[in-house]
Coordinates of C-alpha atoms in Angstrom, one line a residue:
M1 CA 148.9 92.4 129.8
I2 CA 147.3 89.3 128.3
E3 CA 143.6 89.6 127.5
A4 CA 141.7 86.2 127.3
Q5 CA 138.4 85.6 125.7
R6 CA 136.3 83.2 127.7
E7 CA 133.3 80.9 126.9
N8 CA 130.8 79.5 129.4
L9 CA 130.3 75.7 129.6
S10 CA 127.7 74.1 131.8
I11 CA 128.5 70.6 133.0
N12 CA 126.1 68.2 134.5
K13 CA 128.7 66.2 136.4
L14 CA 127.9 62.7 137.6
I15 CA 129.1 62.6 141.2
A16 CA 128.1 59.1 142.2
E17 CA 126.2 56.0 141.2
K18 CA 124.7 53.6 143.7
R19 CA 122.7 50.4 143.4
E20 CA 121.2 49.0 146.6
I21 CA 118.6 46.6 147.8
I22 CA 116.4 47.8 150.6
F23 CA 113.5 46.1 152.4
A24 CA 110.0 47.3 153.3
E25 CA 108.0 45.4 155.9
G26 CA 104.6 45.8 157.5
D27 CA 101.7 43.9 159.0
M28 CA 98.0 44.1 158.1
I29 CA 95.0 43.3 160.1
V30 CA 92.2 41.8 158.0
P31 CA 89.1 44.1 158.2
D32 CA 86.0 42.8 160.0
S33 CA 84.1 42.9 156.7
K34 CA 86.4 40.2 155.1
P35 CA 86.7 36.5 155.9
D36 CA 89.7 34.9 157.7
I37 CA 92.7 34.0 155.6
L38 CA 93.5 30.3 154.9
N39 CA 96.6 31.1 152.7
T40 CA 97.8 33.7 150.3
I41 CA 97.7 33.2 146.5
C42 CA 99.8 36.0 145.3
T43 CA 101.0 39.5 146.2
S44 CA 101.8 42.5 144.0
G45 CA 102.5 46.2 144.5
V46 CA 103.1 49.6 143.0
V47 CA 105.9 51.8 144.3
S48 CA 105.5 55.5 145.1
I49 CA 108.4 57.8 146.1
Y50 CA 107.0 60.6 148.3
K51 CA 110.4 62.4 148.8
K52 CA 114.1 62.1 148.1
E53 CA 116.8 64.4 149.3
A54 CA 120.6 64.6 148.8
Q55 CA 122.4 65.0 152.1
E56 CA 126.0 64.9 153.2
G57 CA 127.3 61.4 152.3
K58 CA 123.8 59.9 151.7
V59 CA 120.5 60.1 150.0
R60 CA 117.3 60.0 152.0
M61 CA 114.2 58.3 150.4
D62 CA 110.7 58.1 151.7
G63 CA 108.0 56.1 149.9
A64 CA 105.3 53.5 150.0
I65 CA 104.2 50.3 148.3
N66 CA 100.5 50.2 147.4
T67 CA 100.1 46.4 148.0
Y68 CA 97.5 44.0 146.8
I69 CA 97.1 40.5 148.3
M70 CA 94.9 37.8 146.8
Y71 CA 94.1 35.1 149.3
M72 CA 92.0 32.0 149.8
P73 CA 89.4 32.5 152.6
D74 CA 88.8 30.1 155.4
G75 CA 85.4 28.4 155.7
T76 CA 83.5 30.3 153.0
E77 CA 82.3 29.3 149.5
N78 CA 84.2 32.2 148.0
T79 CA 87.5 30.9 146.7
T80 CA 89.3 34.2 146.1
R81 CA 89.3 37.4 148.1
G82 CA 91.5 40.5 148.1
L83 CA 93.3 42.8 150.6
N84 CA 94.8 46.2 149.9
T85 CA 97.2 48.1 152.2
T86 CA 100.1 50.5 152.1
V87 CA 103.6 49.6 153.3
D88 CA 105.7 52.6 154.0
F89 CA 109.4 52.7 153.9
S90 CA 112.1 55.3 154.8
E91 CA 115.8 54.7 154.0
S92 CA 119.1 56.6 154.2
I93 CA 121.5 55.2 151.6
N94 CA 125.2 55.9 151.9
V95 CA 126.5 57.6 148.8
P96 CA 130.1 58.9 148.8
N97 CA 130.7 62.5 147.6
C98 CA 127.0 63.3 147.9
N99 CA 126.2 66.7 149.3
D100 CA 123.1 68.9 150.1
G101 CA 121.5 70.4 147.0
M102 CA 122.7 67.9 144.5
N103 CA 120.3 66.5 141.9
I104 CA 119.1 62.9 142.2
V105 CA 117.8 60.6 139.4
S106 CA 116.3 57.4 140.8
D107 CA 114.8 54.2 139.6
V108 CA 113.0 52.0 142.1
K109 CA 111.7 48.5 141.2
I110 CA 110.1 45.8 143.3
K111 CA 112.4 42.7 143.1
S112 CA 110.1 40.5 145.2
I113 CA 107.1 40.9 147.4
E114 CA 105.3 38.3 149.5
A115 CA 102.7 38.1 152.2
K116 CA 102.7 35.4 154.9
V117 CA 99.8 34.4 157.1
I118 CA 100.5 35.1 160.8
N119 CA 97.1 34.1 161.9
G120 CA 93.6 34.0 160.3
R121 CA 93.2 37.8 160.9
K122 CA 96.8 39.0 160.3
V123 CA 99.4 38.9 157.5
G124 CA 103.0 40.0 157.4
I125 CA 104.3 41.7 154.2
K126 CA 107.9 41.9 153.1
A127 CA 109.2 43.5 149.9
S128 CA 112.7 43.9 148.5
L129 CA 113.3 47.0 146.4
E130 CA 116.1 47.6 144.0
I131 CA 117.1 51.3 144.1
C132 CA 119.4 52.7 141.4
L133 CA 120.6 56.2 142.2
K134 CA 122.6 58.7 140.1
V135 CA 123.7 61.9 141.8
Y136 CA 124.6 65.0 139.7
L137 CA 126.1 68.4 140.3
N138 CA 125.6 71.2 137.8
E139 CA 128.9 73.2 137.4
D140 CA 129.5 76.3 135.3
V141 CA 133.1 76.7 134.1
E142 CA 134.7 79.4 132.0
V143 CA 136.9 78.1 129.2
I144 CA 139.6 80.3 127.7
N145 CA 139.2 79.9 123.9
E146 CA 141.1 82.9 122.5
I147 CA 144.0 85.3 123.3
Q148 CA 143.3 88.8 122.1
N149 CA 146.6 90.6 122.3
E150 CA 149.0 87.9 121.3
N151 CA 152.6 88.9 122.1
N152 CA 154.4 86.3 119.9
I153 CA 152.4 83.7 121.8
Q154 CA 152.2 80.2 120.3
I155 CA 148.9 78.4 121.0
L156 CA 148.0 74.7 120.9
K157 CA 144.3 74.2 120.4
E158 CA 141.9 71.3 120.2
D159 CA 138.5 71.3 118.6
L160 CA 136.0 69.5 120.7
K161 CA 132.2 68.9 120.8
V162 CA 130.9 68.6 124.3
N163 CA 127.3 68.2 125.6
S164 CA 126.7 71.3 127.6
L165 CA 123.7 71.5 129.9
V166 CA 121.1 74.0 128.7
G167 CA 119.0 73.6 131.8
R168 CA 117.0 71.4 134.2
G169 CA 113.3 71.6 134.9
D170 CA 110.5 69.6 136.5
T171 CA 106.8 69.5 136.8
K172 CA 104.1 67.7 138.7
I173 CA 101.4 65.9 136.6
Y174 CA 98.1 64.7 138.0
A175 CA 96.5 61.9 136.0
K176 CA 92.9 61.4 137.1
D177 CA 90.0 59.3 135.7
T178 CA 87.0 57.2 136.5
I179 CA 87.2 53.8 134.8
Q180 CA 83.9 52.2 133.9
I181 CA 83.6 48.4 134.1
D182 CA 81.0 46.2 132.5
N183 CA 77.4 47.1 133.5
M184 CA 76.8 43.4 134.4
D185 CA 79.6 43.6 137.0
N186 CA 78.7 44.9 140.4
L187 CA 82.1 45.6 141.9
A188 CA 82.9 43.8 145.2
E189 CA 86.6 44.5 145.6
I190 CA 89.9 45.1 143.7
L191 CA 92.1 42.0 143.8
R192 CA 95.1 43.3 141.9
A193 CA 96.3 46.6 140.3
Q194 CA 99.5 47.5 138.5
V195 CA 100.5 50.8 137.0
C196 CA 103.3 51.6 134.6
L197 CA 104.2 54.6 132.4
V198 CA 104.4 53.7 128.7
D199 CA 104.6 55.3 125.2
K200 CA 106.9 58.2 126.4
D201 CA 107.5 61.0 124.1
I202 CA 108.6 64.7 124.1
K203 CA 108.0 67.8 122.0
V204 CA 109.9 71.0 122.1
S205 CA 108.3 74.4 121.4
Y206 CA 108.2 78.0 122.6
N207 CA 110.8 77.6 125.4
K208 CA 108.9 74.6 126.8
V209 CA 109.3 70.8 126.8
L210 CA 106.1 69.0 126.4
T211 CA 106.3 65.6 128.0
K212 CA 103.8 63.0 126.9
S213 CA 103.2 59.4 128.1
E214 CA 100.4 57.2 129.3
A215 CA 99.7 55.6 132.6
E216 CA 98.7 52.0 131.8
I217 CA 96.5 50.5 134.5
R218 CA 95.9 46.7 134.6
M219 CA 93.4 45.5 137.2
M220 CA 91.7 42.3 138.4
Y221 CA 88.5 42.6 140.3
L222 CA 85.9 40.5 142.0
T223 CA 82.1 40.9 141.4
E224 CA 79.3 40.6 143.9
D225 CA 78.3 37.3 142.3
N226 CA 81.8 35.9 142.8
R227 CA 83.2 36.3 139.2
I228 CA 86.7 37.5 138.5
N229 CA 87.3 40.0 135.6
T230 CA 90.2 42.0 134.3
L231 CA 90.5 45.4 132.6
N232 CA 93.3 47.3 130.9
Y233 CA 93.1 51.1 130.7
K234 CA 95.3 54.0 129.8
I235 CA 95.2 57.6 131.1
P236 CA 97.1 60.4 129.2
V237 CA 99.9 61.9 131.2
V238 CA 100.8 65.4 129.8
G239 CA 103.0 68.0 131.3
F240 CA 104.8 71.2 130.3
I241 CA 108.3 72.1 131.6
D242 CA 109.6 75.6 131.2
M243 CA 113.0 75.5 129.6
P244 CA 114.4 78.8 128.2
N245 CA 116.5 78.5 125.0
V246 CA 115.6 74.9 124.3
T247 CA 115.5 73.9 120.6
E248 CA 114.5 70.9 118.6
E249 CA 118.1 70.1 118.1
N250 CA 118.7 69.6 121.8
I251 CA 118.8 66.2 123.5
C252 CA 116.1 66.0 126.3
D253 CA 116.3 63.3 129.0
V254 CA 113.0 63.0 130.9
N255 CA 112.7 60.8 134.0
Y256 CA 109.2 60.0 135.4
E257 CA 108.5 59.0 139.0
I258 CA 105.2 58.1 140.6
K259 CA 104.8 60.2 143.7
N260 CA 101.5 59.0 145.0
I261 CA 98.6 56.8 143.8
I262 CA 95.0 56.3 144.7
I263 CA 92.9 53.4 143.3
K264 CA 89.5 52.8 144.9
P265 CA 86.0 51.8 144.0
N266 CA 83.8 54.8 143.2
S267 CA 81.4 55.3 146.1
Q268 CA 78.9 57.0 143.8
D269 CA 78.8 54.2 141.1
E270 CA 79.3 50.5 141.7
H271 CA 80.3 50.1 138.0
S272 CA 83.4 52.3 138.1
I273 CA 86.8 52.7 139.7
Y274 CA 88.4 56.0 140.6
I275 CA 92.1 56.5 139.9
E276 CA 94.4 59.4 140.7
I277 CA 98.2 59.3 140.1
E278 CA 100.7 62.0 141.0
I279 CA 103.7 61.9 138.7
E280 CA 106.9 64.0 138.7
A281 CA 108.6 64.6 135.4
V282 CA 112.2 65.9 135.5
C283 CA 113.9 67.0 132.3
Y284 CA 117.6 67.6 131.6
V285 CA 118.3 69.4 128.3
Y286 CA 121.7 69.2 126.5
E287 CA 123.2 70.9 123.5
E288 CA 126.1 69.8 121.5
K289 CA 128.5 72.7 121.8
P290 CA 131.7 73.0 119.7
I291 CA 134.6 74.6 121.6
N292 CA 138.0 75.6 120.5
L293 CA 139.9 74.7 123.6
I294 CA 143.4 76.0 124.3
Q295 CA 145.5 73.1 125.6
D296 CA 148.9 74.8 126.0
M297 CA 150.7 78.0 125.2
Y298 CA 154.1 79.7 125.4
S299 CA 155.7 82.9 124.3
T300 CA 158.9 83.2 122.4
L301 CA 159.5 86.6 124.1
V302 CA 158.2 86.5 127.6
N303 CA 157.8 83.9 130.4
L304 CA 154.1 82.8 130.8
E305 CA 152.7 81.5 133.9
F306 CA 149.3 79.8 133.8
E307 CA 147.2 77.4 135.8
K308 CA 145.8 74.2 134.2
K309 CA 142.5 72.7 135.3
Q310 CA 141.1 69.3 134.4
I311 CA 137.3 69.1 134.0
M312 CA 135.1 66.1 133.4
T313 CA 132.4 66.6 130.8
M314 CA 129.9 64.7 128.7
I315 CA 130.5 64.0 124.9
D316 CA 128.8 61.9 122.1
K317 CA 125.5 61.9 123.9
K318 CA 122.6 60.2 122.0
N319 CA 119.5 58.1 122.5
I320 CA 118.8 54.9 120.6
T321 CA 115.5 53.0 120.4
D322 CA 115.1 49.5 119.2
I323 CA 112.3 46.9 119.2
K324 CA 113.1 43.3 120.2
Q325 CA 110.6 40.6 119.0
I326 CA 110.4 37.4 121.1
R327 CA 108.6 34.4 119.6
E328 CA 108.9 31.4 122.0
K329 CA 107.0 28.3 122.8
I330 CA 107.1 27.3 126.5
N331 CA 105.5 24.4 128.3
I332 CA 103.7 24.7 131.7
K333 CA 102.4 21.6 133.4
D334 CA 98.9 21.1 134.8
I335 CA 97.0 23.9 133.0
E336 CA 94.5 21.7 131.0
G337 CA 91.0 23.1 131.5
L338 CA 92.2 26.3 133.1
N339 CA 91.2 29.8 131.9
L340 CA 94.0 32.2 131.3
I341 CA 93.1 35.6 132.9
D342 CA 96.2 37.6 132.6
V343 CA 100.0 37.4 132.2
D344 CA 102.5 39.7 134.0
V345 CA 105.7 40.2 131.9
V346 CA 108.7 41.8 133.5
P347 CA 112.0 42.2 131.5
T348 CA 115.3 42.3 133.3
I349 CA 118.9 42.9 132.0
I350 CA 121.2 40.2 133.4
N351 CA 124.5 41.3 131.8
E352 CA 125.8 44.0 129.6
N353 CA 129.0 43.4 127.6
K354 CA 130.6 46.2 125.5
I355 CA 132.9 45.0 122.7
N356 CA 134.3 47.3 120.1
S357 CA 131.4 48.6 117.9
K358 CA 128.6 46.8 119.8
I359 CA 126.9 46.2 123.1
L360 CA 125.6 42.7 123.9
Y361 CA 122.8 42.3 126.4
E362 CA 121.8 39.1 128.1
A363 CA 118.3 39.5 129.5
E364 CA 115.3 37.5 130.6
L365 CA 111.5 37.8 130.8
S366 CA 109.8 36.8 134.0
L367 CA 106.3 35.7 133.2
Q368 CA 103.5 35.1 135.8
F369 CA 100.5 33.4 134.3
I370 CA 97.3 33.9 136.2
F371 CA 94.7 31.1 135.6
Q372 CA 91.3 30.5 136.9
D373 CA 89.7 27.1 137.4
T374 CA 86.0 26.1 137.2
R375 CA 85.5 27.0 140.9
T376 CA 86.9 30.5 140.2
Q377 CA 90.0 29.6 142.2
I378 CA 93.1 31.6 141.1
I379 CA 96.2 29.5 140.1
I380 CA 99.6 31.1 139.6
K381 CA 102.2 29.6 137.3
D382 CA 105.7 31.2 136.7
A383 CA 108.1 30.9 133.8
K384 CA 111.2 32.6 132.4
I385 CA 112.3 33.2 128.8
P386 CA 116.0 34.1 128.4
F387 CA 116.9 36.3 125.4
E388 CA 119.6 38.5 123.9
F389 CA 119.7 41.7 122.0
T390 CA 122.5 43.8 120.5
I391 CA 123.2 47.5 119.7
D392 CA 125.4 47.7 116.6
N393 CA 127.4 50.3 114.7
L394 CA 128.9 52.1 117.6
Q395 CA 132.3 53.8 117.7
N396 CA 134.4 52.6 120.6
G397 CA 131.5 51.0 122.4
E398 CA 133.6 49.9 125.3
T399 CA 134.0 53.5 126.4
L400 CA 130.3 54.3 126.5
N401 CA 128.2 55.0 129.6
T402 CA 124.8 53.4 129.0
N403 CA 121.4 53.2 130.7
T404 CA 118.8 51.0 129.0
N405 CA 115.1 50.8 129.9
M406 CA 112.9 48.1 128.5
E407 CA 109.1 48.5 128.0
I408 CA 106.6 45.8 126.9
K409 CA 104.9 47.1 123.8
T410 CA 102.7 44.1 122.9
K411 CA 102.1 40.6 124.2
D412 CA 100.0 37.7 123.1
F413 CA 99.7 34.2 124.4
I414 CA 98.0 31.2 122.7
I415 CA 97.5 28.0 124.7
Q416 CA 97.8 24.7 122.8
D417 CA 97.3 21.1 123.8
G418 CA 99.7 19.5 126.3
G419 CA 100.5 22.8 128.2
D420 CA 102.3 24.4 125.3
I421 CA 102.0 28.2 125.1
N422 CA 103.0 30.3 122.1
C423 CA 104.4 33.6 123.4
S424 CA 104.6 36.6 121.2
I425 CA 106.2 39.6 123.0
D426 CA 107.6 42.9 121.6
I427 CA 110.0 44.9 123.8
Q428 CA 111.1 48.4 123.2
N429 CA 114.6 49.1 124.4
D430 CA 115.5 52.7 125.0
T431 CA 119.3 53.2 125.5
N432 CA 120.7 56.5 126.7
M433 CA 124.4 56.7 126.0
Y434 CA 127.3 59.1 126.4
R435 CA 131.1 59.2 127.0
T436 CA 132.9 60.9 129.8
A437 CA 135.9 63.0 128.7
N438 CA 138.5 64.6 130.9
I439 CA 139.7 67.7 129.2
N440 CA 142.5 70.1 130.2
M441 CA 141.8 73.8 130.2
I442 CA 143.9 76.9 131.0
N443 CA 142.4 78.8 133.9
S444 CA 144.5 82.0 134.2
I445 CA 147.5 83.5 132.4
E446 CA 150.2 86.0 133.5
E447 CA 153.4 87.4 132.1
N448 CA 156.5 87.0 134.3
G449 CA 159.4 88.8 132.7
E450 CA 161.2 88.4 129.4
R451 CA 162.3 85.0 128.2
E452 CA 166.1 84.6 128.2
E453 CA 167.3 85.0 124.6
Q454 CA 169.2 81.9 123.3
D455 CA 172.7 82.5 121.9
Y456 CA 172.4 79.9 119.0
S457 CA 171.2 80.3 115.5
I458 CA 170.2 76.7 115.0
V459 CA 170.2 73.5 117.1
V460 CA 170.4 69.8 116.0
Y461 CA 168.0 67.7 118.0
I462 CA 167.4 63.9 118.0
V463 CA 163.8 63.0 118.5
K464 CA 163.0 60.9 121.6
K465 CA 160.1 58.6 122.2
G466 CA 157.0 60.7 123.2
D467 CA 158.2 63.9 121.6
T468 CA 155.9 66.2 119.6
L469 CA 156.8 69.2 117.5
W470 CA 154.9 71.3 119.9
N471 CA 156.9 70.2 123.0
I472 CA 160.2 70.5 121.1
A473 CA 159.4 74.1 119.9
K474 CA 158.3 75.1 123.4
E475 CA 161.5 73.8 125.0
F476 CA 163.7 75.7 122.6
G477 CA 161.5 78.9 122.3
S478 CA 161.1 78.2 118.6
T479 CA 157.9 77.6 116.6
V480 CA 156.2 74.6 115.1
D481 CA 155.9 76.4 111.8
G482 CA 159.7 77.2 111.8
I483 CA 160.7 73.6 112.6
A484 CA 158.4 72.1 110.0
R485 CA 159.6 74.6 107.4
V486 CA 163.3 74.1 108.0
N487 CA 163.0 70.3 108.1
G488 CA 160.5 69.9 105.2
I489 CA 157.9 68.2 107.5
E490 CA 154.4 67.9 105.8
N491 CA 152.6 65.8 108.5
R492 CA 153.3 67.7 111.7
D493 CA 151.8 64.9 113.8
L494 CA 154.4 62.4 112.5
I495 CA 157.9 62.4 113.8
M496 CA 159.9 59.3 114.7
P497 CA 162.3 58.5 117.5
G498 CA 165.9 58.9 116.3
Q499 CA 164.9 61.4 113.6
K500 CA 167.3 64.4 113.3
L501 CA 165.7 67.8 113.5
Y502 CA 167.1 71.3 112.9
I503 CA 165.6 73.8 115.4
P504 CA 165.8 77.3 114.1
K505 CA 166.1 80.2 116.5
F506 CA 163.1 82.5 116.7
E507 CA 164.0 85.9 115.4
R508 CA 162.8 88.8 117.5
I509 CA 161.5 91.7 115.6
M510 CA 163.0 94.9 117.1
E511 CA 161.0 98.1 117.1
P512 CA 162.8 100.8 115.0
S513 CA 164.6 103.6 116.9
Y514 CA 164.1 107.2 116.0
E515 CA 166.9 109.0 117.9

């Protein structure tokens, strides 16, 4: 009877990846309190995901876009007004191999959004959303790493370090605050609002993961005396996720998602704006676990039968953070005399190229300059800045699985004569990387009778291409140690086709008889 010692390994297996463009559409009737629309100036939005669910062969997502429309009114002295509405969407995305209960990590971005005037009291809104999905399944496997009652069993082992899942946890965080505006500004309406999560960080202590970030809110608003102002504000976003056995040496991946958002003028104070954001933080914790994996075995005395199973696991997992500085001069026509109110900067990766020890990224910045003329009319100008960045000093970079997120850390724009603008932008690149390894493991072992004893004392064998000492020893019921000793082989991993080897017979040790 063979007794095997087993070790548990928890694998967060990537089942499927899917990138898809979906569309969200809706109409809005202009409230009676607002003037008719002559034409729209610009449209922006913030995405919330109410619910996502893994189902058989698909992922169901429900969400909304909190939409802001700036428009030029018809027949009034006011040159800019604003509309705010919510565009709901619900989509079932086909994802092969997806099943109920699997875990979903999603990233949803607005690729484009526009509002078209249907008539003076109605607009149609259409947005395209880029949805990136990763579907995971947590699988616990038992790995045989030791044979306890070895009966002349020869064992081939491999030392590996794998990233085993310690656990998964999540928490809901509610970030609420009332933002004060200038006392000189009597708030009329919010023209534009954007929310993004920045300055993300984690701390580990006492079986908990502390997630820290800030919700950065950028707004443009209209005052009662027809002035346009902007404000930037940050709300702390702090949550605790219970995670038994987590340590500071573990790698923690935290994904944030906005579930719901409320931005509205404070009814109690005309100099403030109320904000409430519901955020879900999901944390996956990994440990680097060394395992001594049995790859193959045989006995010189008995026939062994065992099952082999291949599992896919994660190795070499790490996170790399880098800052890319962009210093560019661009030219935009017809901006003389205009006042720059704000600039939206959106970074996008265009191409990723993995070569040997590095990863080369081609990317671009999409810039939307928001100007105001002397009549308080809003004027939009768009520009793009292409750029590249590199991650160096990698081992076998072409085999890495990567996910890179870019965050604007700082930005500054100086307008010069002739429409030239000096752009100074710092981008933080956070790259999560790992390799996928298919490893063979032995699942179960049984003895099936004695091995037939060979009637030779030594065999001469000519090495063929692809041979190893292990395979040769296994075929003849000998041992790697015996073959290496008889042939004076020092490097057991180095044998050459055509090489002549002497294969010694394994000597059975007979129990003494006491008759």
